[in-house]
């Protein structure tokens, strides 16, 4: 038999009983006992293959299998006993052996409750750290404490562990353990947990609780005042946050102050929330020394720290002389740019804001100015070493000059009757006015001292001979440009220039006209056919009368001597005369059809 058998509470225990006897013999009986306080109690026996259960405690829960294995179902904690198997074989004698039955119940996972009230490092008594509990285990489990993964053991000064074991009415055990220990500032980051251990199937098993942190109270020893800004270099308009922080817990009350510069420096209290001061859209006046102070109640000490805030600025940007500036051609102009800043300044000159760089430094000199020198001149100023802190200012320079015409085309290929668009560009100051030598549709566009005029006109023979002239005029003079119109052959491709695509449109219109004529001819033929059919129908119905004699008076029946009579002789053969019919449809004799007279009167 096995020395021990382990089974979980509520399951079925199986206790084997193996024996051997001579082949020609057989067992007479098998008895099963349990031992309690050195007393045996029979709970099962079998004689001549008949089983008996004499004990009420085990009745209905015990049985023996064919291989003589004894089973106990629904085991309880009271079944943790020693069981004896006894075999009798008549004259061969009696043999027995025993097995110890162990009952176990896995305890519930441990639960830990930390002291959330907070623990001061200055506590003279050993404070309670946490409590651990594990319920419903059998046999009784054990609890071990850990700090940052290392076990804690009982000692007389720093660590104290109080454990209690409770046997519940069910017979299961609940173990509770309380940890007491002194703490330091470093324990604010320590993690504690407990572990329950128990035996199962001859091996040590464990279950671990969650890890918890402590709230440790300690005095403030160090104080810092930090500046938070979008850029390392603070600029005017930035949002700046000053934050005062100490290394104590709980944090003390902070006072923020600013030192007022002067012959006798003064300190000005600032309104801050929990040591945080927010300066929105800082100005250069916010520069200076800021202080943070606190009084620690635990150590009864005053602490102070400070920081310097430097706000970079750029102001007073101006250009002299101020604009708009009016010059004559050939004049000399010196532009000066000036500004004030917290650091050395960099000056850059450009024509127009996004134009090419003209020069650096405070002054820009323009010599022998022309009309092309007109425009906006921009001075860009940046503070050295402060990214993003820059300003710019413009001044407009106008150079007086008579009009200057610029046109790409002087010879324009065209076709007669087509529409052509001519463009004339002129620059001058004062602003010029453009006129054309002929009438047409004119569209003008003005941009300061530049004017663009577009003339759309139909090409005529006279226009091909005379051409077109545009003239730009201001108070200083005028300038003209002649456009010569040259007839283009039909095989030539339309030129790329100011002329429009009217020849192509004309060819398209010609093709469309031919199509319209063909359709009109077809419609006329259909109308004539319909009209002929209608006349024939009226003739068949007798609506159109004819004289039976073959003679018909167009006007009056009586003829006078002074009236003209036209005689029409028929060339019909006699055999063809029979085909002629009167108005009533009767066939007429051939003789009646020999002659016809048409009386034209008046």
XYZ file of C-alpha atoms in Angstrom:
602
model
C 0.000 0.000 0.000
C 1.041 3.619 -0.545
C 2.370 5.430 2.468
C 0.234 8.528 1.794
C -2.543 9.473 -0.590
C -3.535 13.159 -1.197
C -6.940 14.249 -2.389
C -8.681 17.622 -2.724
C -11.594 18.362 -0.452
C -14.869 17.111 -1.932
C -13.228 14.764 -4.455
C -12.956 10.920 -4.440
C -9.983 9.277 -2.689
C -8.558 6.032 -4.126
C -6.459 3.852 -1.794
C -4.902 0.795 -3.553
C -4.497 -2.535 -1.695
C -2.234 -5.041 -3.490
C -1.666 -8.618 -2.207
C -0.707 -12.058 -3.517
C -1.606 -15.660 -2.467
C -0.778 -19.088 -3.953
C -2.514 -19.921 -7.195
C -4.515 -22.824 -5.735
C -5.745 -20.653 -2.803
C -8.182 -17.747 -2.479
C -8.828 -15.013 0.069
C -11.531 -15.616 2.685
C -12.298 -11.958 3.509
C -11.080 -8.341 3.162
C -11.562 -5.794 5.943
C -11.056 -1.979 5.834
C -10.503 0.037 9.040
C -9.598 3.589 9.985
C -7.504 4.378 13.066
C -8.504 7.182 15.412
C -6.690 7.656 18.726
C -5.172 4.198 18.460
C -8.633 2.644 18.014
C -9.703 0.708 14.926
C -13.141 1.114 13.381
C -14.306 -1.243 10.633
C -15.983 0.657 7.849
C -16.093 -1.982 5.065
C -15.573 -5.736 4.565
C -16.197 -8.367 1.912
C -16.801 -12.086 2.562
C -17.251 -14.488 -0.341
C -17.792 -11.613 -2.761
C -20.441 -10.021 -0.552
C -19.769 -6.442 0.676
C -20.848 -4.907 3.974
C -20.734 -1.298 5.267
C -21.131 -1.387 9.015
C -20.076 2.246 9.805
C -22.740 4.932 9.483
C -20.199 7.707 8.903
C -18.953 6.105 5.688
C -22.076 4.260 4.607
C -22.841 5.071 0.993
C -19.453 6.759 0.428
C -17.129 3.744 0.330
C -16.647 0.966 -2.202
C -14.003 -1.465 -3.460
C -13.088 -1.919 -7.083
C -12.208 -5.214 -8.799
C -8.488 -4.632 -8.194
C -9.228 -4.170 -4.452
C -8.729 -0.357 -4.610
C -10.724 1.268 -1.826
C -12.610 4.461 -2.786
C -14.051 7.161 -0.559
C -16.276 9.706 -2.316
C -16.991 13.281 -1.239
C -14.093 13.362 1.176
C -14.262 15.722 4.135
C -11.617 17.165 6.397
C -12.434 14.428 8.960
C -11.302 11.809 6.431
C -7.688 12.869 6.980
C -6.908 9.567 8.803
C -4.951 6.334 8.512
C -6.779 3.515 6.684
C -5.919 -0.216 7.086
C -6.479 -2.996 4.538
C -6.647 -6.539 6.082
C -6.766 -9.730 3.958
C -7.596 -13.187 5.437
C -6.705 -16.340 3.472
C -7.795 -19.174 5.815
C -4.976 -21.538 6.753
C -2.489 -19.261 4.977
C -2.980 -16.593 7.620
C -3.823 -12.862 7.699
C -1.948 -9.902 6.185
C -2.490 -6.097 6.490
C -0.965 -2.707 5.712
C -1.942 0.930 6.008
C -2.114 4.259 4.106
C -2.344 7.794 5.527
C -4.949 9.937 3.703
C -4.136 13.659 3.387
C -6.945 16.151 2.557
C -6.027 19.554 1.112
C -7.830 22.732 0.023
C -6.058 25.379 -2.068
C -6.385 28.719 -0.250
C -7.904 31.745 -1.954
C -5.410 34.236 -3.519
C -4.063 36.651 -0.910
C -5.576 40.122 -0.637
C -3.486 43.090 0.467
C -4.695 46.348 2.018
C -2.161 49.171 2.256
C -2.232 51.923 4.835
C -3.650 54.727 2.701
C -3.555 57.328 5.460
C 0.110 58.002 4.760
C 3.171 57.305 6.888
C 5.541 60.042 8.114
C 9.234 59.267 8.066
C 9.559 61.001 11.437
C 7.224 58.546 13.208
C 8.760 57.305 16.464
C 6.597 54.183 16.642
C 6.793 51.451 14.023
C 3.865 52.307 11.711
C 1.549 49.821 10.045
C 2.440 49.301 6.404
C -0.182 46.859 5.102
C -2.322 43.840 5.960
C -2.508 40.536 4.015
C -5.215 37.876 4.303
C -5.726 34.435 2.707
C -8.929 32.458 3.327
C -10.206 28.874 3.224
C -7.027 26.865 3.042
C -6.193 23.384 4.395
C -3.886 22.662 5.939
C -3.035 26.128 7.316
C -0.942 28.187 4.822
C 1.879 30.635 5.615
C 2.338 34.324 4.595
C 5.634 36.005 3.690
C 6.174 39.768 3.113
C 8.308 41.317 0.334
C 9.697 44.811 -0.301
C 10.921 45.511 -3.848
C 11.113 41.742 -4.399
C 13.165 40.982 -1.271
C 11.612 39.113 1.712
C 11.125 40.916 5.024
C 11.821 39.147 8.301
C 10.934 39.976 11.850
C 13.492 42.014 13.850
C 13.372 44.081 16.997
C 13.822 47.619 15.601
C 12.800 48.078 11.946
C 10.320 45.319 10.985
C 7.518 43.660 12.938
C 5.125 41.009 11.560
C 1.959 39.960 13.366
C 0.246 36.797 12.055
C -3.009 35.128 13.208
C -4.527 31.769 12.200
C -8.282 31.218 12.362
C -10.058 27.883 11.953
C -13.434 28.456 10.382
C -16.550 26.444 11.181
C -15.977 24.537 7.949
C -12.655 23.319 9.271
C -10.705 25.441 6.777
C -8.076 27.948 7.873
C -7.830 31.715 7.326
C -4.444 33.292 7.881
C -3.953 37.045 8.429
C -0.631 38.913 8.582
C 0.098 42.596 9.416
C 3.389 44.258 8.479
C 4.872 47.058 10.604
C 8.047 48.865 9.493
C 9.878 52.190 9.633
C 10.036 54.074 6.290
C 12.365 56.619 4.695
C 12.125 59.142 1.827
C 13.256 56.429 -0.593
C 10.220 54.289 0.285
C 7.987 56.651 -1.699
C 8.971 54.509 -4.694
C 9.047 51.123 -2.896
C 6.564 48.391 -3.789
C 5.253 45.897 -1.213
C 3.424 42.580 -1.663
C 2.658 39.396 0.261
C 2.904 35.723 -0.699
C 0.923 32.749 0.647
C 2.608 29.313 0.561
C 1.099 25.821 1.052
C 1.859 22.141 0.365
C 0.149 20.315 -2.487
C 0.875 16.810 -3.768
C 4.150 16.807 -1.896
C 5.355 20.109 -3.396
C 5.427 23.734 -2.174
C 2.955 26.003 -3.936
C 2.613 29.822 -3.736
C 0.169 32.584 -4.649
C 1.119 36.278 -4.803
C -0.880 39.436 -4.095
C -0.761 42.629 -6.133
C 2.064 45.116 -5.532
C 1.252 48.372 -3.742
C 2.928 51.728 -3.108
C 3.021 53.665 0.115
C 2.159 57.275 0.762
C 5.198 58.579 2.602
C 5.296 61.985 4.247
C 8.659 63.785 4.444
C 9.913 67.346 4.728
C 11.030 69.586 1.863
C 14.789 69.784 1.479
C 15.207 71.209 -2.042
C 13.281 73.881 -3.947
C 13.337 74.631 -7.707
C 11.784 77.361 -9.877
C 11.542 76.368 -13.545
C 10.574 78.424 -16.643
C 8.514 76.627 -19.319
C 8.205 78.333 -22.735
C 7.576 77.251 -26.378
C 11.182 78.111 -27.334
C 14.449 78.097 -25.392
C 14.601 81.852 -25.984
C 11.486 83.614 -24.700
C 9.948 86.077 -27.188
C 7.426 88.839 -26.723
C 3.940 87.366 -27.173
C 4.878 83.882 -25.920
C 3.022 82.162 -23.099
C 5.426 81.483 -20.226
C 4.817 79.320 -17.149
C 6.862 79.626 -13.943
C 6.544 76.507 -11.781
C 7.869 76.241 -8.227
C 8.425 72.698 -6.969
C 9.819 71.158 -3.798
C 10.840 67.584 -3.014
C 8.652 67.302 0.097
C 5.413 65.380 0.558
C 2.885 66.788 0.998
C 4.112 69.849 -0.954
C 4.270 73.038 1.110
C 2.666 76.374 0.361
C 4.680 78.376 -2.185
C 5.005 82.148 -2.489
C 6.085 83.660 -5.830
C 7.600 87.128 -5.944
C 9.242 89.440 -8.475
C 12.158 91.680 -7.605
C 11.452 95.261 -8.680
C 14.644 96.850 -10.021
C 15.660 100.243 -8.694
C 17.902 102.046 -6.294
C 16.246 100.039 -3.528
C 15.010 96.743 -4.975
C 11.557 95.730 -3.812
C 9.706 92.423 -3.869
C 6.216 92.193 -5.337
C 3.936 89.301 -4.436
C 2.444 87.489 -7.450
C -0.832 85.623 -7.644
C -0.009 81.983 -8.260
C -1.915 78.707 -7.959
C -0.072 75.856 -6.225
C 3.232 77.430 -7.099
C 2.350 77.926 -10.810
C 2.357 81.379 -12.446
C 1.193 81.739 -16.070
C 2.265 84.812 -18.044
C 0.223 85.110 -21.230
C 1.650 87.221 -24.077
C 4.729 88.277 -22.140
C 6.236 91.698 -22.686
C 9.729 93.006 -22.179
C 8.522 94.527 -18.902
C 8.054 90.982 -17.574
C 11.823 90.428 -17.664
C 13.527 90.284 -14.268
C 14.263 88.101 -11.243
C 11.550 85.845 -9.833
C 11.682 84.213 -6.377
C 9.964 81.197 -4.826
C 9.763 80.820 -1.030
C 8.313 78.260 1.332
C 8.268 77.378 5.036
C 8.433 73.677 5.958
C 6.427 72.846 9.077
C 8.233 69.535 9.710
C 11.758 70.921 9.622
C 10.711 74.482 10.619
C 12.982 75.855 7.869
C 12.632 78.676 5.338
C 13.610 77.748 1.777
C 14.113 80.114 -1.207
C 15.178 79.853 -4.832
C 15.132 82.196 -7.822
C 15.381 82.406 -11.611
C 15.963 85.186 -14.156
C 13.431 85.674 -16.970
C 14.689 87.428 -20.094
C 12.041 88.374 -22.662
C 13.483 89.081 -26.107
C 11.798 91.914 -27.995
C 11.936 93.872 -31.236
C 10.327 97.304 -31.478
C 10.495 100.763 -33.025
C 10.922 99.561 -36.609
C 10.867 102.467 -39.077
C 12.227 103.457 -42.501
C 13.406 106.970 -43.320
C 12.443 108.821 -45.372
C 8.853 107.695 -45.022
C 6.883 106.772 -48.108
C 5.504 107.159 -50.593
C 8.709 108.601 -52.064
C 8.584 110.356 -55.480
C 11.777 110.712 -57.555
C 12.870 111.890 -60.964
C 14.837 109.654 -63.297
C 18.552 109.780 -62.461
C 18.028 110.738 -58.798
C 19.870 109.099 -55.883
C 17.985 107.713 -52.853
C 19.294 106.454 -49.496
C 16.839 104.414 -47.376
C 17.625 103.903 -43.682
C 16.037 101.207 -41.511
C 16.199 101.359 -37.713
C 14.806 99.337 -34.790
C 15.467 98.432 -31.141
C 15.883 94.904 -29.766
C 17.034 92.859 -26.791
C 19.990 91.547 -28.803
C 21.997 92.618 -31.873
C 19.810 93.013 -34.969
C 20.189 91.770 -38.547
C 18.902 93.957 -41.430
C 17.974 92.689 -44.925
C 16.609 94.697 -47.887
C 14.363 93.317 -50.623
C 12.326 94.798 -53.448
C 8.798 93.642 -52.852
C 8.302 91.424 -49.813
C 9.286 88.170 -51.543
C 11.756 89.597 -54.025
C 15.467 88.905 -54.286
C 17.900 90.179 -51.677
C 19.210 93.693 -52.450
C 21.575 94.120 -49.526
C 22.189 93.907 -45.774
C 22.745 96.510 -43.125
C 20.714 99.465 -41.969
C 21.065 101.534 -45.180
C 20.154 100.848 -48.820
C 21.417 103.255 -51.517
C 19.696 103.573 -54.926
C 21.687 105.423 -57.628
C 20.550 106.734 -61.027
C 16.978 105.525 -60.532
C 14.778 104.685 -63.506
C 11.172 103.790 -63.977
C 12.072 100.146 -63.254
C 13.282 101.266 -59.825
C 9.675 101.991 -58.822
C 8.055 99.609 -56.345
C 7.905 98.541 -52.705
C 11.176 98.250 -50.793
C 11.043 95.983 -47.735
C 13.312 96.063 -44.680
C 13.346 92.816 -42.683
C 14.803 92.907 -39.162
C 15.580 89.802 -37.063
C 16.947 89.405 -33.534
C 20.185 87.428 -33.566
C 19.928 84.019 -31.879
C 16.137 84.178 -31.380
C 14.372 82.133 -34.083
C 11.009 83.512 -35.158
C 11.485 86.999 -33.710
C 11.491 89.260 -36.787
C 9.596 92.214 -38.223
C 9.371 93.899 -41.639
C 8.296 97.265 -43.023
C 7.793 98.586 -46.570
C 8.150 101.921 -48.304
C 6.894 102.722 -51.812
C 9.192 104.482 -54.262
C 7.756 106.077 -57.434
C 10.063 107.395 -60.192
C 8.511 110.069 -62.475
C 8.909 109.134 -66.139
C 7.109 109.467 -69.432
C 5.356 106.330 -70.733
C 7.379 103.371 -71.957
C 5.534 100.861 -74.141
C 6.523 97.212 -74.211
C 4.861 94.963 -76.768
C 5.911 91.562 -78.039
C 4.360 91.787 -81.501
C 4.581 94.466 -84.190
C 3.640 92.251 -87.172
C 0.404 90.319 -86.614
C -0.775 87.675 -89.179
C -4.566 87.878 -89.659
C -7.419 86.867 -91.977
C -10.019 89.276 -93.364
C -13.189 89.596 -91.274
C -11.743 87.724 -88.335
C -11.600 89.168 -84.816
C -8.113 90.028 -83.576
C -7.022 91.077 -80.056
C -4.041 93.411 -79.693
C -2.282 94.037 -76.353
C -0.470 97.239 -75.428
C 1.564 97.533 -72.179
C 2.796 100.860 -70.842
C 4.642 101.895 -67.673
C 4.969 105.447 -66.398
C 4.528 107.701 -63.400
C 2.132 109.411 -63.104
C -0.041 106.577 -64.353
C -0.426 106.719 -68.159
C -3.570 106.597 -70.250
C -3.647 104.364 -73.359
C -5.621 105.278 -76.487
C -6.075 103.419 -79.814
C -6.129 104.750 -83.341
C -9.381 102.904 -84.151
C -12.560 102.033 -82.312
C -13.142 98.594 -80.887
C -13.757 96.724 -77.661
C -11.184 97.927 -75.122
C -10.350 96.362 -71.746
C -7.845 98.050 -69.403
C -6.046 96.713 -66.316
C -4.027 98.946 -63.978
C -1.364 97.984 -61.424
C 0.155 101.099 -59.826
C 2.255 102.716 -62.606
C 1.612 99.966 -65.174
C -1.363 99.806 -67.550
C -2.349 96.934 -69.839
C -4.892 97.646 -72.609
C -6.490 94.994 -74.872
C -8.232 96.014 -78.108
C -10.520 93.557 -79.898
C -11.461 94.576 -83.476
C -12.654 92.963 -86.739
C -10.141 92.898 -89.572
C -11.214 94.981 -92.593
C -9.378 95.811 -95.856
C -8.824 99.390 -94.627
C -7.400 98.043 -91.369
C -5.006 95.811 -93.305
C -3.648 98.906 -95.053
C -3.542 101.344 -92.110
C -2.599 99.073 -89.204
C -3.328 99.960 -85.556
C -1.506 102.336 -83.241
C -1.645 102.473 -79.423
C -0.501 105.624 -77.627
C 0.338 105.967 -73.907
C 0.220 109.491 -72.453
C 0.880 111.188 -69.116
C 1.834 114.724 -68.116
C 5.503 114.065 -68.882
C 4.997 112.929 -72.468
C 3.718 110.127 -74.653
C 4.866 107.031 -76.490
C 3.318 105.071 -79.390
C 3.514 101.586 -80.848
C 2.413 100.534 -84.382
C 0.805 97.127 -85.073
C 1.057 96.024 -88.728
C -1.616 93.533 -89.841
C -0.427 91.053 -92.468
C -2.824 88.827 -94.397
C -2.249 85.195 -93.674
C -2.659 82.484 -96.336
C -5.424 79.935 -95.661
C -2.948 77.070 -95.516
C -1.009 78.742 -92.772
C -1.578 77.687 -89.209
C -2.944 80.378 -86.934
C -0.037 82.317 -85.430
C 0.691 82.185 -81.742
C 0.297 85.704 -80.449
C -2.356 88.264 -79.682
C -4.682 87.323 -82.599
C -7.730 85.265 -81.845
C -8.748 81.955 -83.418
C -11.471 83.506 -85.650
C -10.313 81.899 -89.025
C -10.905 78.464 -87.622
C -14.324 79.547 -86.464
C -15.079 80.969 -89.978
C -14.201 77.676 -91.690
C -16.461 75.903 -89.234
C -19.270 78.388 -90.034
C -18.784 77.763 -93.851
C -19.140 74.035 -93.380
C -22.253 74.639 -91.298
C -23.729 76.943 -94.073
C -23.273 74.233 -96.721
C -25.135 71.775 -94.541
C -28.008 74.254 -94.060
C -28.341 74.787 -97.870
C -28.550 71.039 -98.544
C -31.280 70.668 -95.944
C -33.216 73.621 -97.426
C -33.106 72.099 -100.964
C -34.437 68.782 -99.679
C -37.274 70.568 -97.829
C -38.240 72.529 -100.983
C -38.392 69.323 -103.077
C -40.680 67.737 -100.491
C -42.958 70.822 -100.456
C -43.250 70.818 -104.297
C -44.068 67.093 -104.279
C -46.817 67.614 -101.685
C -48.241 70.601 -103.646
C -48.326 68.548 -106.876
C -50.160 65.736 -105.123
C -52.763 68.215 -103.779
C -53.370 69.730 -107.269
C -53.749 66.308 -108.816
C -56.240 65.308 -106.109
C -58.346 68.470 -106.725
C -58.287 67.832 -110.476
C -59.572 64.285 -109.997
C -62.418 65.558 -107.807
C -63.459 68.130 -110.442
C -62.550 71.112 -108.388
C -60.575 72.611 -111.339
C -63.031 73.175 -114.378
C -61.976 73.022 -118.074
C -63.971 73.947 -121.344
C -65.150 70.880 -123.278
C -64.296 72.539 -126.613
C -60.752 72.841 -125.635
C -60.967 76.654 -125.717
C -60.939 78.593 -122.454
C -61.406 82.270 -121.858
C -59.103 83.504 -119.258
C -61.104 86.746 -118.715
C -64.267 87.657 -120.705
C -66.061 85.346 -123.229
C -66.673 87.979 -125.893
C -63.721 88.941 -128.064
C -63.325 92.324 -129.674
C -61.352 93.373 -132.739
C -58.841 95.351 -130.732
C -58.098 92.433 -128.468
C -55.127 90.197 -129.018
C -55.758 86.531 -129.551
C -52.974 84.007 -129.302
C -53.483 80.807 -131.222
C -51.871 77.679 -129.994
C -51.878 74.755 -132.362
C -51.685 71.273 -131.114
C -49.058 68.958 -132.518
C -50.942 65.957 -131.222
C -51.502 63.130 -133.613
C -55.079 61.976 -134.229
C -54.455 58.780 -132.351
C -53.264 60.746 -129.354
C -56.321 62.944 -129.322
C -58.440 60.183 -127.908
C -56.470 60.421 -124.736
C -57.757 63.891 -123.990
C -60.804 64.181 -121.803
C -63.195 66.957 -120.969
C -63.840 68.429 -117.703
C -66.508 65.813 -116.999
C -64.214 62.935 -117.896
C -65.768 62.151 -121.387
C -63.513 61.307 -124.263
C -63.510 63.960 -126.922
C -63.260 63.393 -130.711
C -59.948 64.000 -132.286
C -61.308 66.857 -134.362
C -62.278 68.821 -131.331
C -58.728 68.684 -130.158
C -57.186 69.939 -133.433
C -56.914 73.598 -132.376
C -56.865 75.518 -129.135
C -57.247 79.256 -128.608
C -56.161 81.285 -125.634
C -57.879 84.628 -125.493
C -55.636 87.190 -123.788
C -57.748 90.234 -123.023
C -56.528 93.285 -121.402
